[in-house]
Amino acid sequence: MGIDPPDAPVADVDDGDSIHVASIVRPYALTKGRTAPRVDLPVEATIEVVSAEKVGDDIGRSILDLCAAQNPSVAEIAAQLRQPLGVTRVLLADLVDVGAVSVRATLTDRATDRQRHDLIERTLRGLRAL
Amino acid sequence: MDSVRFDEAPRIASTKIIVAGGFGVGKTTLVGAVSEIVPLRTEALVTTESVGIDDMDSTPDKATTTVAMDFGRITLSNDLVLYLFGTPGQRRFWFMWDDLIRGAVDAIVIVDTGRLEDSFSVVDYFEAKKLPFIVAINEFDGGQRYTPDQIREALAISPGIPIMTIDARERESAKHALIRVAEFALEQLTATSRIESA
Ligand SMILES: Nc1nc2c(ncn2[C@@H]2O[C@H](COP(=O)(O)OP(=O)(O)OP(=O)(O)O)[C@@H](O)[C@H]2O)c(=O)[nH]1
Ligand SMILES: [Mg+2]
């Protein structure tokens, strides 16, 4: 395998997390070796509980408890679970799939100028009021 | 729940501003100065193989390392939360930035005038990504003082990009930088929209 030049984006790295390491890194046992979530989960996206009933496993339950208490972001969930971002994303995507949680809206590439404008204005209003 | 028209996206509930800069310029300090929580740390796993340049002589064995990103949170209103993400400073982890900046509105590039050479590539990165950014000069005590104009010239920063001096440890100063970058993002958006509609 080639060595990447210093500043080139690194190929084969999925979504910022390594996909090479599934077999040797223990946290990925939690995700049964899966590394690529099917749901788009930006680090800042906040998560809310939709239905807690469908979740039986411990890690799923602890994520639901976190979400029920405070609508945390993907990054906060990762930090509190002490799991890498990639692992957390896979776990969250499972919860989205079974309808246990939903991902609240964030800015996407598809956003219109108007949506962008509204978001920045809301941000400014909030910052000025701090 | 409100009825939602098909052409209407749901209201955005959270957003982020990127706090970037070279190693040790004060990114985490700035985040901590305005965050309502003690900055948290999230990690991503990378293989040393992926890391590239620093591991030219490594054996084929794969080892993993974690890249840490510090972040803070500011609740702006009852329906909007702002996250501040500090980029990993070490140059070899810059590929992480692409994931981090996706969906960001804007960025603050912190510059330490004692180590200007670290800042060139950071500025280049954001220019290439077309993400609106401002440059914030973090004045370390006893650090060499340059005027914003001198910094602009030294780093070849485009005339339109705001440059300000901050103290990353001070809440008001950090807040001011956040307001400035949001204003700048809005100005940029308004300027481009006008051109489009003209
Ligand atoms: N005197 C002084 N010290 C500062 C200032 N800003 C940051 N520091 C100190 O500089 C050091 C580095 O600051 P950090 O905020 O950790 O820098 P960083 O950019 O997050 O560093 P990395 O994440 O390692 O790249 C810390 O010891 C801070 O306390 C400042 O304005 N003045
Ligand atoms: Mg830091």
Short mmCIF file of C-alpha atoms and ligand atoms in Angstrom, two decimals:
data_model
loop_
_atom_site.label_atom_id
_atom_site.label_comp_id
_atom_site.label_asym_id
_atom_site.label_seq_id
_atom_site.Cartn_x
_atom_site.Cartn_y
_atom_site.Cartn_z
CA MET A 1 0.00 0.00 0.00
CA GLY A 2 1.19 3.43 -0.86
CA ILE A 3 2.20 6.13 1.49
CA ASP A 4 0.14 9.26 1.13
CA PRO A 5 1.88 12.54 0.46
CA PRO A 6 1.82 14.83 3.47
CA ASP A 7 -1.17 16.97 2.73
CA ALA A 8 -3.26 14.74 0.55
CA PRO A 9 -6.57 13.58 1.91
CA VAL A 10 -6.15 10.02 3.02
CA ALA A 11 -7.95 7.53 0.86
CA ASP A 12 -9.77 4.53 2.30
CA VAL A 13 -10.68 6.38 5.42
CA ASP A 14 -14.40 6.25 5.69
CA ASP A 15 -16.01 9.35 7.08
CA GLY A 16 -12.92 10.23 9.05
CA ASP A 17 -12.74 6.99 10.91
CA SER A 18 -10.59 4.16 9.86
CA ILE A 19 -12.17 1.22 8.18
CA HIS A 20 -9.00 -0.85 8.24
CA VAL A 21 -9.09 -1.69 11.86
CA ALA A 22 -12.36 -3.51 12.36
CA SER A 23 -10.81 -6.82 13.19
CA ILE A 24 -8.25 -5.60 15.65
CA VAL A 25 -9.91 -2.84 17.56
CA ARG A 26 -12.10 -3.90 20.39
CA PRO A 27 -14.73 -1.13 20.17
CA TYR A 28 -15.79 -2.40 16.80
CA ALA A 29 -16.97 -5.58 18.50
CA LEU A 30 -19.81 -3.40 19.75
CA THR A 31 -20.80 -2.71 16.20
CA LYS A 32 -20.35 -6.32 15.12
CA GLY A 33 -17.59 -5.21 12.83
CA ARG A 34 -19.65 -2.73 10.88
CA THR A 35 -18.00 0.57 10.23
CA ALA A 36 -20.16 2.47 7.78
CA PRO A 37 -23.41 3.92 9.07
CA ARG A 38 -26.20 4.22 6.54
CA VAL A 39 -27.58 7.37 8.11
CA ASP A 40 -25.93 10.75 7.76
CA LEU A 41 -24.73 11.73 11.22
CA PRO A 42 -22.77 14.98 11.34
CA VAL A 43 -20.91 15.52 14.61
CA GLU A 44 -23.21 18.39 15.60
CA ALA A 45 -26.51 16.65 14.83
CA THR A 46 -28.71 16.31 17.90
CA ILE A 47 -30.60 13.14 18.62
CA GLU A 48 -34.02 12.71 20.18
CA VAL A 49 -35.82 9.66 21.43
CA VAL A 50 -38.80 8.52 19.40
CA SER A 51 -39.61 5.22 21.02
CA ALA A 52 -37.60 3.46 23.68
CA GLU A 53 -39.40 0.16 23.44
CA LYS A 54 -37.51 -1.46 20.61
CA VAL A 55 -34.10 -1.35 22.22
CA GLY A 56 -32.90 -4.27 24.29
CA ASP A 57 -29.13 -4.11 24.38
CA ASP A 58 -27.16 -2.29 27.08
CA ILE A 59 -25.31 0.13 24.87
CA GLY A 60 -28.49 1.04 23.02
CA ARG A 61 -30.21 1.64 26.34
CA SER A 62 -27.46 3.87 27.63
CA ILE A 63 -27.61 5.93 24.45
CA LEU A 64 -31.36 6.29 24.85
CA ASP A 65 -30.91 7.41 28.45
CA LEU A 66 -28.47 10.08 27.33
CA CYS A 67 -30.80 11.26 24.59
CA ALA A 68 -33.87 11.30 26.79
CA ALA A 69 -32.10 13.47 29.36
CA GLN A 70 -30.60 16.13 27.11
CA ASN A 71 -30.93 15.73 23.32
CA PRO A 72 -27.18 15.49 22.93
CA SER A 73 -25.24 15.77 19.70
CA VAL A 74 -23.46 12.85 18.04
CA ALA A 75 -20.16 14.24 19.39
CA GLU A 76 -21.51 14.47 22.94
CA ILE A 77 -22.82 10.93 22.81
CA ALA A 78 -19.41 9.70 21.62
CA ALA A 79 -17.66 11.63 24.39
CA GLN A 80 -19.98 10.37 27.09
CA LEU A 81 -19.92 6.77 25.91
CA ARG A 82 -16.15 7.04 25.59
CA GLN A 83 -16.42 5.47 22.19
CA PRO A 84 -14.82 6.65 18.97
CA LEU A 85 -16.94 8.73 16.65
CA GLY A 86 -17.15 5.99 14.02
CA VAL A 87 -18.40 3.40 16.50
CA THR A 88 -20.92 5.85 17.92
CA ARG A 89 -22.24 6.62 14.46
CA VAL A 90 -22.82 2.95 13.69
CA LEU A 91 -24.64 2.44 17.00
CA LEU A 92 -26.79 5.52 16.43
CA ALA A 93 -27.61 4.50 12.87
CA ASP A 94 -28.97 1.21 14.24
CA LEU A 95 -31.20 3.12 16.63
CA VAL A 96 -32.42 5.29 13.77
CA ASP A 97 -33.12 2.19 11.68
CA VAL A 98 -35.34 0.59 14.30
CA GLY A 99 -37.16 3.85 14.85
CA ALA A 100 -35.90 4.38 18.39
CA VAL A 101 -34.33 7.79 17.79
CA SER A 102 -34.42 10.49 15.16
CA VAL A 103 -31.78 12.91 13.95
CA ARG A 104 -32.70 16.58 14.12
CA ALA A 105 -32.00 18.82 11.15
CA THR A 106 -28.59 20.35 10.51
CA LEU A 107 -27.25 22.38 7.62
CA THR A 108 -26.62 20.20 4.57
CA ASP A 109 -25.07 20.74 1.16
CA ARG A 110 -28.58 20.84 -0.22
CA ALA A 111 -29.61 23.83 1.89
CA THR A 112 -30.86 26.85 0.01
CA ASP A 113 -29.32 30.31 0.48
CA ARG A 114 -32.46 31.24 2.31
CA GLN A 115 -32.07 28.41 4.82
CA ARG A 116 -28.44 29.35 5.28
CA HIS A 117 -29.38 32.95 5.77
CA ASP A 118 -32.03 32.12 8.36
CA LEU A 119 -29.63 29.88 10.25
CA ILE A 120 -26.87 32.49 10.40
CA GLU A 121 -29.33 35.14 11.52
CA ARG A 122 -30.62 32.92 14.29
CA THR A 123 -27.03 32.19 15.28
CA LEU A 124 -26.15 35.87 15.37
CA ARG A 125 -29.21 36.76 17.40
CA GLY A 126 -28.32 34.10 19.94
CA LEU A 127 -24.66 35.10 20.13
CA ARG A 128 -25.46 38.79 20.58
CA ALA A 129 -27.84 37.96 23.39
CA LEU A 130 -25.23 35.97 25.33
CA MET B 1 -46.84 19.45 14.91
CA ASP B 2 -46.79 22.07 12.20
CA SER B 3 -47.69 20.94 8.76
CA VAL B 4 -44.60 20.79 6.61
CA ARG B 5 -44.71 21.66 2.95
CA PHE B 6 -42.68 19.52 0.62
CA ASP B 7 -40.39 22.35 -0.35
CA GLU B 8 -39.80 23.31 3.24
CA ALA B 9 -36.94 21.73 5.13
CA PRO B 10 -37.33 21.12 8.86
CA ARG B 11 -36.00 23.88 11.10
CA ILE B 12 -32.33 23.44 11.81
CA ALA B 13 -31.82 22.45 15.45
CA SER B 14 -28.05 22.63 15.78
CA THR B 15 -25.11 24.16 13.98
CA LYS B 16 -21.36 24.46 14.36
CA ILE B 17 -18.46 26.83 13.99
CA ILE B 18 -14.99 25.41 13.39
CA VAL B 19 -12.08 26.68 15.46
CA ALA B 20 -8.95 25.87 13.50
CA GLY B 21 -5.27 26.65 13.62
CA GLY B 22 -1.89 25.06 14.02
CA PHE B 23 -0.65 23.09 17.00
CA GLY B 24 -1.11 24.84 20.36
CA VAL B 25 -2.45 28.18 19.08
CA GLY B 26 -5.27 28.32 21.62
CA LYS B 27 -8.17 26.50 19.96
CA THR B 28 -9.26 24.57 23.03
CA THR B 29 -8.74 27.67 25.16
CA LEU B 30 -11.13 29.70 22.98
CA VAL B 31 -13.72 26.93 22.95
CA GLY B 32 -13.52 26.66 26.74
CA ALA B 33 -13.81 30.41 27.20
CA VAL B 34 -17.30 30.60 25.66
CA SER B 35 -18.67 27.09 26.05
CA GLU B 36 -21.39 26.43 28.60
CA ILE B 37 -19.83 23.04 29.27
CA VAL B 38 -16.23 22.13 29.99
CA PRO B 39 -14.90 21.21 26.54
CA LEU B 40 -15.54 17.59 25.79
CA ARG B 41 -13.33 15.38 23.76
CA THR B 42 -14.39 13.05 21.04
CA GLU B 43 -12.04 10.68 19.35
CA ALA B 44 -11.72 8.98 16.05
CA LEU B 45 -9.61 5.92 15.40
CA VAL B 46 -7.08 5.96 12.63
CA THR B 47 -4.49 3.47 11.62
CA THR B 48 -0.94 4.68 11.67
CA GLU B 49 -0.86 3.36 8.14
CA SER B 50 -3.50 5.92 7.18
CA VAL B 51 -1.57 8.62 8.90
CA GLY B 52 1.04 8.55 6.20
CA ILE B 53 4.14 10.65 6.31
CA ASP B 54 5.07 10.11 9.93
CA ASP B 55 5.15 6.39 9.50
CA MET B 56 7.26 5.89 6.44
CA ASP B 57 9.37 3.30 8.16
CA SER B 58 6.67 1.49 10.02
CA THR B 59 6.28 -2.23 9.67
CA PRO B 60 3.30 -3.68 7.86
CA ASP B 61 1.67 -4.24 11.26
CA LYS B 62 -1.20 -1.90 11.66
CA ALA B 63 -1.39 0.06 14.83
CA THR B 64 -4.13 2.45 15.71
CA THR B 65 -4.02 5.84 17.20
CA THR B 66 -6.77 8.19 18.21
CA VAL B 67 -7.28 11.70 16.99
CA ALA B 68 -8.92 13.95 19.54
CA MET B 69 -11.27 16.80 18.78
CA ASP B 70 -12.31 19.12 21.55
CA PHE B 71 -15.68 20.74 21.40
CA GLY B 72 -17.95 22.98 23.37
CA ARG B 73 -21.61 23.92 23.31
CA ILE B 74 -23.60 27.15 23.50
CA THR B 75 -27.37 27.04 23.73
CA LEU B 76 -28.42 30.00 21.60
CA SER B 77 -32.17 29.75 22.03
CA ASN B 78 -34.74 27.12 22.90
CA ASP B 79 -34.52 25.75 19.38
CA LEU B 80 -30.90 26.23 18.38
CA VAL B 81 -27.66 24.87 19.82
CA LEU B 82 -24.25 25.96 18.58
CA TYR B 83 -21.28 23.59 18.82
CA LEU B 84 -17.72 24.80 18.57
CA PHE B 85 -15.30 22.24 17.22
CA GLY B 86 -11.57 22.60 17.63
CA THR B 87 -9.69 20.87 14.85
CA PRO B 88 -6.91 18.45 15.70
CA GLY B 89 -3.83 20.66 15.51
CA GLN B 90 -1.31 18.12 14.35
CA ARG B 91 -0.82 18.42 10.68
CA ARG B 92 -0.88 14.72 10.05
CA PHE B 93 -4.51 14.54 11.18
CA TRP B 94 -5.82 17.13 8.80
CA PHE B 95 -7.73 14.60 6.78
CA MET B 96 -10.11 14.55 9.75
CA TRP B 97 -11.04 18.14 9.03
CA ASP B 98 -13.10 17.25 5.97
CA ASP B 99 -15.52 15.29 8.11
CA LEU B 100 -15.56 18.00 10.74
CA ILE B 101 -16.27 20.96 8.46
CA ARG B 102 -19.13 19.30 6.58
CA GLY B 103 -22.21 21.39 7.37
CA ALA B 104 -20.28 24.15 9.13
CA VAL B 105 -21.33 27.71 8.43
CA ASP B 106 -17.94 29.29 9.02
CA ALA B 107 -14.59 28.98 10.75
CA ILE B 108 -12.21 30.95 12.93
CA VAL B 109 -8.55 30.44 12.09
CA ILE B 110 -6.43 31.20 15.14
CA VAL B 111 -2.93 32.43 14.45
CA ASP B 112 -0.06 32.57 16.90
CA THR B 113 2.27 35.30 15.71
CA GLY B 114 5.22 33.48 17.23
CA ARG B 115 4.74 30.66 14.77
CA LEU B 116 3.26 32.17 11.66
CA GLU B 117 4.67 29.49 9.43
CA ASP B 118 2.13 27.01 10.88
CA SER B 119 -0.71 29.17 9.62
CA PHE B 120 -0.12 29.22 5.87
CA SER B 121 -1.55 25.83 5.20
CA VAL B 122 -4.52 26.36 7.51
CA VAL B 123 -5.49 29.49 5.62
CA ASP B 124 -4.98 27.68 2.32
CA TYR B 125 -7.18 24.83 3.49
CA PHE B 126 -10.18 27.04 4.21
CA GLU B 127 -9.71 29.08 1.07
CA ALA B 128 -9.76 25.86 -0.94
CA LYS B 129 -12.88 24.64 0.87
CA LYS B 130 -14.70 27.92 0.24
CA LEU B 131 -15.83 28.03 3.84
CA PRO B 132 -16.10 31.62 5.09
CA PHE B 133 -13.44 32.22 7.74
CA ILE B 134 -11.88 35.01 9.71
CA VAL B 135 -8.37 35.15 11.12
CA ALA B 136 -8.01 35.70 14.87
CA ILE B 137 -4.58 36.62 16.15
CA ASN B 138 -4.17 35.18 19.63
CA GLU B 139 -1.82 37.48 21.51
CA PHE B 140 0.25 35.35 23.85
CA ASP B 141 1.96 37.30 26.63
CA GLY B 142 5.33 38.50 25.53
CA GLY B 143 4.57 37.26 22.05
CA GLN B 144 5.76 39.34 19.17
CA ARG B 145 3.10 41.87 18.26
CA TYR B 146 2.20 42.39 14.67
CA THR B 147 -0.54 44.54 13.27
CA PRO B 148 -3.36 42.83 11.39
CA ASP B 149 -1.99 44.42 8.20
CA GLN B 150 1.39 42.85 8.75
CA ILE B 151 -0.25 39.47 9.33
CA ARG B 152 -2.34 39.87 6.21
CA GLU B 153 0.74 40.54 4.18
CA ALA B 154 2.81 37.80 5.77
CA LEU B 155 0.13 35.16 5.28
CA ALA B 156 -1.15 36.53 1.95
CA ILE B 157 -4.70 36.72 3.24
CA SER B 158 -7.21 38.08 0.73
CA PRO B 159 -8.26 41.69 1.32
CA GLY B 160 -11.89 40.84 2.09
CA ILE B 161 -11.15 38.44 4.93
CA PRO B 162 -11.47 40.01 8.39
CA ILE B 163 -8.48 39.81 10.71
CA MET B 164 -8.89 40.56 14.39
CA THR B 165 -6.84 40.33 17.54
CA ILE B 166 -8.22 38.21 20.37
CA ASP B 167 -7.38 36.88 23.78
CA ALA B 168 -8.55 33.29 23.55
CA ARG B 169 -8.81 33.09 27.34
CA GLU B 170 -11.39 35.88 27.59
CA ARG B 171 -15.05 35.03 27.15
CA GLU B 172 -15.96 38.44 25.71
CA SER B 173 -13.11 38.30 23.26
CA ALA B 174 -14.01 34.79 22.13
CA LYS B 175 -17.67 35.77 21.84
CA HIS B 176 -16.73 38.77 19.75
CA ALA B 177 -14.82 36.54 17.35
CA LEU B 178 -17.86 34.25 17.01
CA ILE B 179 -20.11 37.22 16.25
CA ARG B 180 -17.62 38.59 13.74
CA VAL B 181 -17.35 35.35 11.84
CA ALA B 182 -21.13 34.89 11.73
CA GLU B 183 -21.51 38.46 10.42
CA PHE B 184 -18.88 37.76 7.82
CA ALA B 185 -20.62 34.56 6.70
CA LEU B 186 -23.84 36.51 6.34
CA GLU B 187 -22.12 39.27 4.34
CA GLN B 188 -20.59 36.67 2.04
CA LEU B 189 -23.91 34.96 1.51
CA THR B 190 -25.70 38.21 0.79
CA ALA B 191 -22.99 39.24 -1.67
CA THR B 192 -23.13 35.99 -3.63
CA SER B 193 -26.94 35.86 -3.61
CA ARG B 194 -27.07 39.35 -5.13
CA ILE B 195 -24.72 38.34 -7.89
CA GLU B 196 -26.87 35.30 -8.61
CA SER B 197 -30.09 37.25 -8.76
CA ALA B 198 -28.62 40.13 -10.78
N1 LIG C 1 -0.47 33.33 27.82
C1 LIG C 1 -1.39 32.82 27.04
N2 LIG C 1 -1.48 31.50 26.97
C2 LIG C 1 -2.42 30.95 26.18
C3 LIG C 1 -3.31 31.75 25.42
N3 LIG C 1 -4.11 30.93 24.70
C4 LIG C 1 -3.73 29.68 25.01
N4 LIG C 1 -2.73 29.67 25.90
C5 LIG C 1 -2.03 28.50 26.44
O1 LIG C 1 -1.40 27.85 25.36
C6 LIG C 1 -1.46 26.45 25.49
C7 LIG C 1 -2.10 25.83 24.27
O2 LIG C 1 -3.47 26.26 24.20
P1 LIG C 1 -4.61 25.27 23.68
O3 LIG C 1 -5.88 26.01 23.79
O4 LIG C 1 -4.53 23.95 24.31
O5 LIG C 1 -4.17 25.15 22.17
P2 LIG C 1 -4.77 24.21 21.05
O6 LIG C 1 -4.76 25.01 19.81
O7 LIG C 1 -6.06 23.63 21.49
O8 LIG C 1 -3.67 23.07 20.99
P3 LIG C 1 -3.75 21.64 20.23
O9 LIG C 1 -5.16 21.16 20.34
O10 LIG C 1 -2.77 20.79 20.96
O11 LIG C 1 -3.32 21.92 18.83
C8 LIG C 1 -2.20 26.18 26.78
O12 LIG C 1 -1.28 25.93 27.79
C9 LIG C 1 -2.97 27.47 27.03
O13 LIG C 1 -3.19 27.70 28.40
C10 LIG C 1 -3.19 33.17 25.52
O14 LIG C 1 -3.91 33.93 24.90
N5 LIG C 1 -2.20 33.65 26.33
MG MG C 2 -6.68 21.63 21.58
#
